[in-house]
Short mmCIF file of C-alpha atoms and ligand atoms in Angstrom, two decimals:
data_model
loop_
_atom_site.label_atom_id
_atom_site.label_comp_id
_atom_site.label_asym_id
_atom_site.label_seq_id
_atom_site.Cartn_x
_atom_site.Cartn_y
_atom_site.Cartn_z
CA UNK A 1 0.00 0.00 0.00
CA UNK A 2 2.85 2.47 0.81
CA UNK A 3 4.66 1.57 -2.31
CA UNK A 4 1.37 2.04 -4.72
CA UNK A 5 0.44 5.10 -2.61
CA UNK A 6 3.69 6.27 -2.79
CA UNK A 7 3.52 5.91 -6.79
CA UNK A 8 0.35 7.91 -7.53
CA UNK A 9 1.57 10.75 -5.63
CA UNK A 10 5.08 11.08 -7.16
CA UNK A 11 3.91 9.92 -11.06
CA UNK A 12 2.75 13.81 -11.39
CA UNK A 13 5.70 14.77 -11.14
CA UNK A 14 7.02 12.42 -13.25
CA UNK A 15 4.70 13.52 -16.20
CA UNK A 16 5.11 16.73 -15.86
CA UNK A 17 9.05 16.51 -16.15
CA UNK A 18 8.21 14.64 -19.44
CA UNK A 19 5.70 16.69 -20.74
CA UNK A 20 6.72 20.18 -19.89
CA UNK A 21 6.19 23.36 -21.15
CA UNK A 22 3.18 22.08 -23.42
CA UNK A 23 0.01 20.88 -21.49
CA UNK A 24 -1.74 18.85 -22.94
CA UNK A 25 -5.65 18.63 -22.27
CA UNK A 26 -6.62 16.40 -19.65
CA UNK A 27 -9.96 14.27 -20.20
CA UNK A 28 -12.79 16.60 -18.87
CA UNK A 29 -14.16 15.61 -15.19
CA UNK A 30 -17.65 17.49 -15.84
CA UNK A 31 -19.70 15.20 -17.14
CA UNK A 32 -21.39 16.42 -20.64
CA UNK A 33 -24.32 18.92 -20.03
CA UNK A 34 -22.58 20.44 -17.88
CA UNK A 35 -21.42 23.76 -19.87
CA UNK A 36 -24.99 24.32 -20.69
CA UNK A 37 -26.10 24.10 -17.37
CA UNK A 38 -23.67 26.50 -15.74
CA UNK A 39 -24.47 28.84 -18.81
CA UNK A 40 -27.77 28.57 -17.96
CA UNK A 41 -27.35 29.31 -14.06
CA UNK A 42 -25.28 32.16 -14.99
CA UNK A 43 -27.68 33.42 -17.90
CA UNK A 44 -30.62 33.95 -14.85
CA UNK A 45 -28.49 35.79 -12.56
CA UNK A 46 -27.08 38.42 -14.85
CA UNK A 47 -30.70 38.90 -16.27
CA UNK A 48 -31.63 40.47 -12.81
CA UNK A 49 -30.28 43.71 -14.55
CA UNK A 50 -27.49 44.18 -11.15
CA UNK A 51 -27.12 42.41 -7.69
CA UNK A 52 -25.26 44.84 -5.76
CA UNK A 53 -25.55 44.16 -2.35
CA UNK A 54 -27.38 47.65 -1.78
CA UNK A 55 -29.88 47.46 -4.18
CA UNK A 56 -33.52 45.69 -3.76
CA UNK A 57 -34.11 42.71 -2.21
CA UNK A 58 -37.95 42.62 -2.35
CA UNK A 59 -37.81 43.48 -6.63
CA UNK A 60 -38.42 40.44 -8.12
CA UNK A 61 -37.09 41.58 -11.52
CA UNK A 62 -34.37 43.21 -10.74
CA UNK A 63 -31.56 43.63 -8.15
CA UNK A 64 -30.22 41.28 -5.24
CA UNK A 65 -33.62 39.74 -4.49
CA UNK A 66 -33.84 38.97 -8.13
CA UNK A 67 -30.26 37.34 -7.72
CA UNK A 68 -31.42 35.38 -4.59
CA UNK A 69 -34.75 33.95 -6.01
CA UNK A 70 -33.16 32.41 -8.56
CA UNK A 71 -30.25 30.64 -6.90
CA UNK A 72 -33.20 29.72 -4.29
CA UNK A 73 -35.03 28.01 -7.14
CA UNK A 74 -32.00 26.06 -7.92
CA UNK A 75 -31.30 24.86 -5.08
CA UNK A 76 -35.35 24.04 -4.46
CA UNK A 77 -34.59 21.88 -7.63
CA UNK A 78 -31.64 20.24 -6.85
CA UNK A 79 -33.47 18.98 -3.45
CA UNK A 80 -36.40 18.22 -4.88
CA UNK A 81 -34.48 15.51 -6.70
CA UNK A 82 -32.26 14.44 -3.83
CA UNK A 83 -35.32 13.60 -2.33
CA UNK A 84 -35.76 16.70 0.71
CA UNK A 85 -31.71 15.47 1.56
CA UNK A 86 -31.02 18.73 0.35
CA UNK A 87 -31.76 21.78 3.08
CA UNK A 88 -31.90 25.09 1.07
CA UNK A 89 -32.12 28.42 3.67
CA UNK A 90 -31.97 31.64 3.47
CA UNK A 91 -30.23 33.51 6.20
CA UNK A 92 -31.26 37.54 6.75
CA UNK A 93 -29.41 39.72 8.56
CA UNK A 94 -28.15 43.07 8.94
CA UNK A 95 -24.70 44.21 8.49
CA UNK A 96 -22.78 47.25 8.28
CA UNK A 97 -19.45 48.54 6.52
CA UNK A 98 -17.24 51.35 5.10
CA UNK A 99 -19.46 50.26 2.01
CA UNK A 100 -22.51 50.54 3.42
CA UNK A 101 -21.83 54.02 4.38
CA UNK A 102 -21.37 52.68 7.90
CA UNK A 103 -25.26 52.32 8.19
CA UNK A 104 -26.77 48.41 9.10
CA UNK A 105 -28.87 47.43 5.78
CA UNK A 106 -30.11 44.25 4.88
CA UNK A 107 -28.37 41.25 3.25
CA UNK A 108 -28.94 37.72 3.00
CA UNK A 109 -27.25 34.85 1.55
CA UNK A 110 -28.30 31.47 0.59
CA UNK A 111 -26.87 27.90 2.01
CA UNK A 112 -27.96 24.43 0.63
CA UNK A 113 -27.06 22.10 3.57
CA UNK A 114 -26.65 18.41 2.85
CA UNK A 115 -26.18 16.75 6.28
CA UNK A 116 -23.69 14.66 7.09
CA UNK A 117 -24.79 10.81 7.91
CA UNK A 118 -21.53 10.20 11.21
CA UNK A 119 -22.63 11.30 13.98
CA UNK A 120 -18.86 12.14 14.84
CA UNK A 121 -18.92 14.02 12.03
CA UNK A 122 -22.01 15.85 11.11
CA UNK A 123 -20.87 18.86 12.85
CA UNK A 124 -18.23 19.62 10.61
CA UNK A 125 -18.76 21.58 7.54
CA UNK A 126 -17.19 21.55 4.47
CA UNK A 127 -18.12 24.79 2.18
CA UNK A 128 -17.94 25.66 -1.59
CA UNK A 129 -19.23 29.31 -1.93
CA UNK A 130 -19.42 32.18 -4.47
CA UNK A 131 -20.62 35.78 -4.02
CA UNK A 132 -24.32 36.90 -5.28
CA UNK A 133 -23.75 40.48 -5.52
CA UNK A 134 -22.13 42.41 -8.35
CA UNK A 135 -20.94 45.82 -8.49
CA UNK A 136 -20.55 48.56 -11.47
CA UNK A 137 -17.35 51.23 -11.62
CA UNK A 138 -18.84 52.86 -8.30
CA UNK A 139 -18.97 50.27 -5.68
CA UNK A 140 -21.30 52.34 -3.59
CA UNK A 141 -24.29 52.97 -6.89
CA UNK A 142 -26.63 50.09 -6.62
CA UNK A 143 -28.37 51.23 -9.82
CA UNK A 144 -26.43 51.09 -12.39
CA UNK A 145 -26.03 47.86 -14.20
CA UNK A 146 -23.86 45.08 -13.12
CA UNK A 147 -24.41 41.86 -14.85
CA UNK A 148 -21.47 40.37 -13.04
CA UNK A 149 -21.46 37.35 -14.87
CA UNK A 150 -17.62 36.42 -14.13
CA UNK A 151 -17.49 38.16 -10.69
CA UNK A 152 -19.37 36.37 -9.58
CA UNK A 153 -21.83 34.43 -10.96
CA UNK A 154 -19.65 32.22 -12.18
CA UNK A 155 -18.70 31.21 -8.34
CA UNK A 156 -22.60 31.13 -7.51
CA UNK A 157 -22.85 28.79 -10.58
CA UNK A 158 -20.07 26.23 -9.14
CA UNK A 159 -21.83 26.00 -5.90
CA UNK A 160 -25.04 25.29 -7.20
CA UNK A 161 -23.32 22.38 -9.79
CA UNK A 162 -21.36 20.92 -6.92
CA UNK A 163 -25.22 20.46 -4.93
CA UNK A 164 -26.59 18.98 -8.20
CA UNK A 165 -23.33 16.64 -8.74
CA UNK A 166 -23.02 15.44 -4.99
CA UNK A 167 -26.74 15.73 -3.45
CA UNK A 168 -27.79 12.61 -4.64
CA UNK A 169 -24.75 10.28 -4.36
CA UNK A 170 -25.63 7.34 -3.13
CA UNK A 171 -24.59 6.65 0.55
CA UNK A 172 -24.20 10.15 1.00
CA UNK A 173 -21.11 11.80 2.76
CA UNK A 174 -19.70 11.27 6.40
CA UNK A 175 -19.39 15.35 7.32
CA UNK A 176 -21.95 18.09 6.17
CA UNK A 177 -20.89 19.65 3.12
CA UNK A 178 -22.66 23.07 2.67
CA UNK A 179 -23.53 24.93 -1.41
CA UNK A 180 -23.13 28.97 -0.59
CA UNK A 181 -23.79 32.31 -2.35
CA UNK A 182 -23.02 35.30 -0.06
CA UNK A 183 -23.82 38.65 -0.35
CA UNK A 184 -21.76 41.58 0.55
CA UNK A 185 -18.62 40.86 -1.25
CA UNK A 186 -17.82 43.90 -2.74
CA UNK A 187 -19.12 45.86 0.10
CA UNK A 188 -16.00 44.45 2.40
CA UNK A 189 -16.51 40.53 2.51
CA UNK A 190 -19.47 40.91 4.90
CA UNK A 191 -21.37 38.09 4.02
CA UNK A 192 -18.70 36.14 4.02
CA UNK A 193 -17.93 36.88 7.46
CA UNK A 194 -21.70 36.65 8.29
CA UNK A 195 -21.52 32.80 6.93
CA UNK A 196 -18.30 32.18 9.16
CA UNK A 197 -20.93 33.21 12.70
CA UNK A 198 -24.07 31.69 11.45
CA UNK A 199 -21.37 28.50 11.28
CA UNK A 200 -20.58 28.77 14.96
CA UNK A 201 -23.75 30.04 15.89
CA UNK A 202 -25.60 26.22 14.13
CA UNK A 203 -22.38 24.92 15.83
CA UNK A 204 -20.67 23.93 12.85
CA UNK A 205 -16.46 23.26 12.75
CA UNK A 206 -15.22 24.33 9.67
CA UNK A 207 -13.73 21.39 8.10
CA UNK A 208 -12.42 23.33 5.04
CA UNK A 209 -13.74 26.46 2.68
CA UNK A 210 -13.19 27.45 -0.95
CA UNK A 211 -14.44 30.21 -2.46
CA UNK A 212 -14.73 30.46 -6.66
CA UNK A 213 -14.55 33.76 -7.68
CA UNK A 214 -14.12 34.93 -11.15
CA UNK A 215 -14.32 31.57 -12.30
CA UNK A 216 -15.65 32.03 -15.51
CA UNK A 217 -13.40 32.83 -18.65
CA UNK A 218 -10.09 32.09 -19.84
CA UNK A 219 -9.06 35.11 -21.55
CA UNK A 220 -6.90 33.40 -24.15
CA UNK A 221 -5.00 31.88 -21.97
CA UNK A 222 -2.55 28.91 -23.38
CA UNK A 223 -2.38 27.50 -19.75
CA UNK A 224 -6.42 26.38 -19.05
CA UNK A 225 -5.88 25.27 -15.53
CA UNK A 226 -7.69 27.07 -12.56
CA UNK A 227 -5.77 28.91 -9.93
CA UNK A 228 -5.82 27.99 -6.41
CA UNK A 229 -4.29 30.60 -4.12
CA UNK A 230 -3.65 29.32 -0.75
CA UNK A 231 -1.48 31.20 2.89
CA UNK A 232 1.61 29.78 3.87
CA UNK A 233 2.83 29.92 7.16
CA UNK A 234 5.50 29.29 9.75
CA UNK A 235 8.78 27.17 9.16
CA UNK A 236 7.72 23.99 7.56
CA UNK A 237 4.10 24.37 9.26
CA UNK A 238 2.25 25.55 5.84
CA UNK A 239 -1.82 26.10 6.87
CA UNK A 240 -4.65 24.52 6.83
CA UNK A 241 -5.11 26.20 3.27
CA UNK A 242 -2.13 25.08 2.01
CA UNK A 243 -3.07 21.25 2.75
CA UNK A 244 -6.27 21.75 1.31
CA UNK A 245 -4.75 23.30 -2.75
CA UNK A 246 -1.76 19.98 -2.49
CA UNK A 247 -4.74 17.48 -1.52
CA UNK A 248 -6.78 19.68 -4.70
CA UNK A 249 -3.65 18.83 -6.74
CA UNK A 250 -2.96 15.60 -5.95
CA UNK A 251 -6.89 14.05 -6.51
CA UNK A 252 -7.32 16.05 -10.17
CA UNK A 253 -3.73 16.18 -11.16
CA UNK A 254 -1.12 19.07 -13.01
CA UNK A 255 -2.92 19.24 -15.74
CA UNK A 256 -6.11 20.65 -14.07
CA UNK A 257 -5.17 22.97 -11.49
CA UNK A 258 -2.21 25.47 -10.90
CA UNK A 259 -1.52 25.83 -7.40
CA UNK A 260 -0.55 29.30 -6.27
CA UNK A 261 1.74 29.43 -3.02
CA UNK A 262 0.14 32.98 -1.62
CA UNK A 263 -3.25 34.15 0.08
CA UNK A 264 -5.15 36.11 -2.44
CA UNK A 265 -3.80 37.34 -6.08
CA UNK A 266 -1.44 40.24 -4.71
CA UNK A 267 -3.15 43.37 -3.29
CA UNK A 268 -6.75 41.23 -3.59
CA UNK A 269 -8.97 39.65 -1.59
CA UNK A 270 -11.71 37.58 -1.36
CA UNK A 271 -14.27 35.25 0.67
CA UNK A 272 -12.16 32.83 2.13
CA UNK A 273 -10.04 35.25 4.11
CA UNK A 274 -12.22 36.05 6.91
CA UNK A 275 -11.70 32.07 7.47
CA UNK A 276 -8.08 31.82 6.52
CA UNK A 277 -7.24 34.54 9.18
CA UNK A 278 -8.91 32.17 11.74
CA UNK A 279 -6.12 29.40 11.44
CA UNK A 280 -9.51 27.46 9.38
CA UNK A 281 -8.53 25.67 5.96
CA UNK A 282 -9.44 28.00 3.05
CA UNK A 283 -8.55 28.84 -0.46
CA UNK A 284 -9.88 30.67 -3.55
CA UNK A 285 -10.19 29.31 -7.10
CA UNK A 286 -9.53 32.12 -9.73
CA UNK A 287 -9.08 31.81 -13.64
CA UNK A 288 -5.91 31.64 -15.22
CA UNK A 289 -5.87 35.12 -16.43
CA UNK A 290 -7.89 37.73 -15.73
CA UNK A 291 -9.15 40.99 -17.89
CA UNK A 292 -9.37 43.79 -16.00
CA UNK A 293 -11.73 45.73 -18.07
CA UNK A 294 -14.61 42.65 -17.38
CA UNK A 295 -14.19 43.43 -13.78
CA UNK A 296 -16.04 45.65 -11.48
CA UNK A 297 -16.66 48.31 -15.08
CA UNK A 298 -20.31 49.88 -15.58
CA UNK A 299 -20.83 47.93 -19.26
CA UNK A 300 -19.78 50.63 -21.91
CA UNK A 301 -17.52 51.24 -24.80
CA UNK A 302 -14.95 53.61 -24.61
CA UNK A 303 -12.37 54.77 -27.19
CA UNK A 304 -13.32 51.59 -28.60
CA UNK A 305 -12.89 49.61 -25.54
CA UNK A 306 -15.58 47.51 -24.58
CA UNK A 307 -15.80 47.32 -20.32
CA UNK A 308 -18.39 45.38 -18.43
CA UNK A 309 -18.70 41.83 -17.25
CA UNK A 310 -20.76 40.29 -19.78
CA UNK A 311 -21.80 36.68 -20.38
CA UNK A 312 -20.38 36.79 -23.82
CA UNK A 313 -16.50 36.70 -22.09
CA UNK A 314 -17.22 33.53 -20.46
CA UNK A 315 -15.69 30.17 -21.18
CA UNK A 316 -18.50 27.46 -19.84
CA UNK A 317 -16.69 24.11 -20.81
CA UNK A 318 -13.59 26.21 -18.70
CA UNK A 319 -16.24 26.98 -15.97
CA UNK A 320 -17.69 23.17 -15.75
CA UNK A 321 -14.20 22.09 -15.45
CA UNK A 322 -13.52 24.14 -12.72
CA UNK A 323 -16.75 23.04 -10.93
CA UNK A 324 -15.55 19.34 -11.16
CA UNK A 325 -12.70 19.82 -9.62
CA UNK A 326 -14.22 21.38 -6.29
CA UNK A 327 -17.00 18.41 -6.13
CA UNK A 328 -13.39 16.42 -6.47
CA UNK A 329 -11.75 17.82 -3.68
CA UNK A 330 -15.34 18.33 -1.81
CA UNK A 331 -16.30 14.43 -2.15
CA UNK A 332 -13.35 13.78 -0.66
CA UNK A 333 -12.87 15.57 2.02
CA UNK A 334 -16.72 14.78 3.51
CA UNK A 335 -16.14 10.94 2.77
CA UNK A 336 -12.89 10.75 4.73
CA UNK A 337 -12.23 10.47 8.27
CA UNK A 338 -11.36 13.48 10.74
CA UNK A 339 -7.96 14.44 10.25
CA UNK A 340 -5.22 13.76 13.06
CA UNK A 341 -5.84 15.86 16.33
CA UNK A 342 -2.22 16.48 16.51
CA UNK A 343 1.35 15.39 14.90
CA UNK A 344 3.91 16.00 17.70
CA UNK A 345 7.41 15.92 16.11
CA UNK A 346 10.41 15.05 18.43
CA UNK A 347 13.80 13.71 17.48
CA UNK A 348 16.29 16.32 17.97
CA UNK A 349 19.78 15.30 18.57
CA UNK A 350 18.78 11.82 17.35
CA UNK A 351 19.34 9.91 14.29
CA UNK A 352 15.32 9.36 13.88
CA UNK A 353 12.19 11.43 13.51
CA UNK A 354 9.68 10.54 16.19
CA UNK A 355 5.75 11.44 15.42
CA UNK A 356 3.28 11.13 17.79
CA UNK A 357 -0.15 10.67 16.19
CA UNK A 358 -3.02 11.80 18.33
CA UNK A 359 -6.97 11.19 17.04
CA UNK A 360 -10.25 10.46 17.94
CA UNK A 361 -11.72 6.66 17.67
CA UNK A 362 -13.06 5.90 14.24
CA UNK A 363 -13.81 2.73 13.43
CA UNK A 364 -14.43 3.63 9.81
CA UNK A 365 -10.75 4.45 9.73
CA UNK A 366 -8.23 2.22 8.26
CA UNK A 367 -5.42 4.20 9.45
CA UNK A 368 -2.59 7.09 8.78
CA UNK A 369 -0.30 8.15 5.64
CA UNK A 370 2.96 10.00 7.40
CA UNK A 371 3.95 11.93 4.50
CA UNK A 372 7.40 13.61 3.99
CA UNK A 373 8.93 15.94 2.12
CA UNK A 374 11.86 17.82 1.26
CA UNK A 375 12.00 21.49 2.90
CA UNK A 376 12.93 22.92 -0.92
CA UNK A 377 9.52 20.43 -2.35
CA UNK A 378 6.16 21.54 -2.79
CA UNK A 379 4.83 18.45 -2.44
CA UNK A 380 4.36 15.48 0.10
CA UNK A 381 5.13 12.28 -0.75
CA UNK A 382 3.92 8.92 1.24
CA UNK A 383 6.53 7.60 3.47
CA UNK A 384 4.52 5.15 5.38
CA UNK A 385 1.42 3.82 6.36
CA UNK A 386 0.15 2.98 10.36
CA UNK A 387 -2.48 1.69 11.59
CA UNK A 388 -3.06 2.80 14.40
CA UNK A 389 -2.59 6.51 16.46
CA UNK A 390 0.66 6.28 18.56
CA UNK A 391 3.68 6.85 18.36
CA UNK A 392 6.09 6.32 14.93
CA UNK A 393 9.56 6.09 15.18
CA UNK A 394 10.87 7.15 11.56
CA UNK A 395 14.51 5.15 11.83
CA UNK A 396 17.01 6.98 9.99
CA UNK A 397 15.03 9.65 8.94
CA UNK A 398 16.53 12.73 10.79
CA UNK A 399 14.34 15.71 11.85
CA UNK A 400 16.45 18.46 10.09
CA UNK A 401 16.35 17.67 6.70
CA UNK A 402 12.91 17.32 6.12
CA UNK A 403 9.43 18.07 7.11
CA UNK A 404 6.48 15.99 7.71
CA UNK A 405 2.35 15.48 8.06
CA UNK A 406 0.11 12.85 8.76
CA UNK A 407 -3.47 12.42 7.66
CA UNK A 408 -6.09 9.55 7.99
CA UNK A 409 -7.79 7.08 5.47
CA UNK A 410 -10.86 5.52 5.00
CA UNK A 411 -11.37 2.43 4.71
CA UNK A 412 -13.14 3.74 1.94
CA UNK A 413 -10.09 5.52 0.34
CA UNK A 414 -10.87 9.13 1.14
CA UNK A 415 -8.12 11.16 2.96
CA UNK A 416 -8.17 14.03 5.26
CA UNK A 417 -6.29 16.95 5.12
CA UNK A 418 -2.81 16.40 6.53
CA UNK A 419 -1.49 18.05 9.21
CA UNK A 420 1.80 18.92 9.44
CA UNK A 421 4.36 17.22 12.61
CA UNK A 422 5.26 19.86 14.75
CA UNK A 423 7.25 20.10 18.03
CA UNK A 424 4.49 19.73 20.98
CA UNK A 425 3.72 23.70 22.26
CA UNK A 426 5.58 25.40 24.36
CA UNK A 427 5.03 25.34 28.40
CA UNK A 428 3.41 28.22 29.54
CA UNK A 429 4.97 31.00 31.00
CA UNK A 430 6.03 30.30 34.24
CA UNK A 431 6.82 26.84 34.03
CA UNK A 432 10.65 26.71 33.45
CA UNK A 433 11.22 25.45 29.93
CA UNK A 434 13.61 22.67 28.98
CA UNK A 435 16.55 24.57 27.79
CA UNK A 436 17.07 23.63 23.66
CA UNK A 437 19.95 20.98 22.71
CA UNK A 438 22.63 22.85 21.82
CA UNK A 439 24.81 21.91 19.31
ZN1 ZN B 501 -15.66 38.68 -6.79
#
């Protein structure tokens, strides 16, 4: 099993030594239809004229409400056929912002819930979501049009294809995995942040968050993949993000998404980063190239120049593709098994790594992958397989020259997120701390 495991995860890199620069296209994941639905999806929400986040929610023709009613329908459909498994609501609230002029208005987003069937783990969430609301050149005019059909419809349109692709799976999924389209983006992330406390507040862990945003054209690009920005962090620790885009990568493979080793495209933001800066796995999907003059532009032409983000600039076979690889990485992360409570590294001044593996009971769990690295590779690799939580003495393997994780498996196949070995914390202050080998 090592050796086989071991295999899968290093043939990427293999091919793409071989096959490098060119990329040749993989064979879709979206299964055929797909394109026309998420054009579809995306043709209803731009028809509602704009869905800035300050504009009506009570019109049904036009403006937020307009945007809401017809992801609600959607979703209605999607659980009508999953037979009532599917919970669609609709959560109201009031929130305020430099972008609301600092005054509480009204937003509301929408969450299809499919519940989790483990008892251990119905509690934990994991969440695809895109943003409802659009915005014209003025962020702060909620009348002028903003068909938004890239930013972000195109998110809004992944969520709602990930419900309709993994609703009605037979068996169902271990954890709760959650379909979202938040308001408030543009006005400062609020929704966003409003979906992170109704979370706690239904007493909900956050087992892992994407967002899609801008998710719908290629631009031209040569290089078709999806980009999937995720944090780093300290020395060798990564973050929960990070472990979320290398599992991404390694289920779908090179050829179908381009990790991207920061936070947000630089000086940008987005949705995940209210849960990102609370130590909670998230990352944003993001096509391969952007135009600037699609984005967040009152439709126009201009010295020739066409601005506005119009349906006609979208790429749907691009934006189906994208939407299989988040039911991918979504499937798999609410069929696997919780991931390791802890990975306590030890070892110094020794001539083997020591992990000890900490979890809850799971008898659905077949056991652990410790995974290892080098500290200049991107990528873990499986090093061994143990049954059991415990400790693992790595012989020969010395702490310094590499770093390593741990995640569990299914006896189903899935895998958690790994979690990287770290030294146990630090006594608190007071207690006299054991002075560090020297050497
Ligand atoms: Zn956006």
């Amino acid at each position: 099993m090592t050796t086989s495991r071991a295999r899968c995860l290093l043939f990427p890199a293999l091919a793409a030594l071989v096959a490098a620069p060119a990329l040749a296209a993989p064979a879709p994941l979206a299964p055929p239809g797909e394109a026309a639905e998420a054009r579809a999806i995306v043709t209803d929400l731009v028809a509602c004229g704009t869905r800035h986040s300050l504009s009506s929610w009570t019109d049904p023709q036009r403006g937020a409400g307009c945007g809401r009613d017809a992801i609600v329908r959607r979703f209605q459909a999607i659980a009508a056929r999953a037979g009532g498994r599917l919970q669609v609501v609709v959560d109201r609230y009031q929130t305020s912002g430099p972008r609301t002029g600092n005054v509480a208005v009204p937003m509301e987003n929408v969450y299809a819930v499919l519940a989790g069937n483990d008892p251990a783990l119905r509690k934990t969430a994991f969440l695809v979501s895109g943003h409802l609301d659009s915005m014209p050149s003025n962020v702060m005019d909620p009348r002028a049009d903003a068909p938004g059909a890239d930013d972000d419809a195109s998110g809004v349109a992944v969520s709602i294809l990930s419900a309709a692709a993994l609703a009605g799976r037979p068996g169902g999924f271990r954890s709760t995995l959650i379909f979202a389209a938040v308001a408030g983006e543009e006005q400062g992330l609020l929704g966003s942040r409003r979906m992170k406390e109704w979370l706690a507040a239904q007493g909900y862990q956050v087992g892992g968050m994407m967002t899609d945003d801008i998710v719908g054209a290629t631009n031209g690009s040569p290089d078709r993949r999806p980009r999937l920005f995720s944090e780093g962090g300290a020395d060798g620790a990564g973050s929960p993000g990070r472990e979320m885009a290398r599992l991404a990568e390694e289920l779908v493979g090179r050829d179908r998404v381009r990790l991207i080793f920061r936070r947000d495209r630089f000086g940008r933001g987005g949705d995940h980063l209210p849960f990102a800066e609370a130590g909670l796995p998230a990352v944003r999907f993001t096509e391969p190239l952007e135009d600037y003059r699609h984005q967040h532009q009152t439709p126009r032409l201009e010295n020739g120049v066409r601005y506005g983000d119009l349906i006609d600039d979208l790429d749907f076979p691009f934006l189906a593709a994208v939407a299989a690889v988040n039911q991918r990485l979504l499937a798999e992360l609410a069929a696997a098994p919780a991931p390791p409570r802890a990975a306590v590294l030890s070892g110094a001044v020794t001539p083997s790594a020591k992990i000890a593996i900490d979890a809850a009971d799971d008898p659905e769990r077949q056991g652990f992958e410790v995974l290892h690295r080098e500290t200049t590779e991107a990528r873990w690799s499986v090093l061994r397989t143990v049954a059991a939580p415990g400790p693992v003495v790595l012989e020969g393997t010395s702490t310094d020259n590499e770093f390593f994780a741990v995640r569990s498996v299914g006896r189903n196949g899935a895998r958690s997120l790994a979690v990287p070995a770290v030294p146990a914390p630090q006594p608190p202050a007071g207690a006299a701390p054991a002075p560090p080998p020297r050497g």
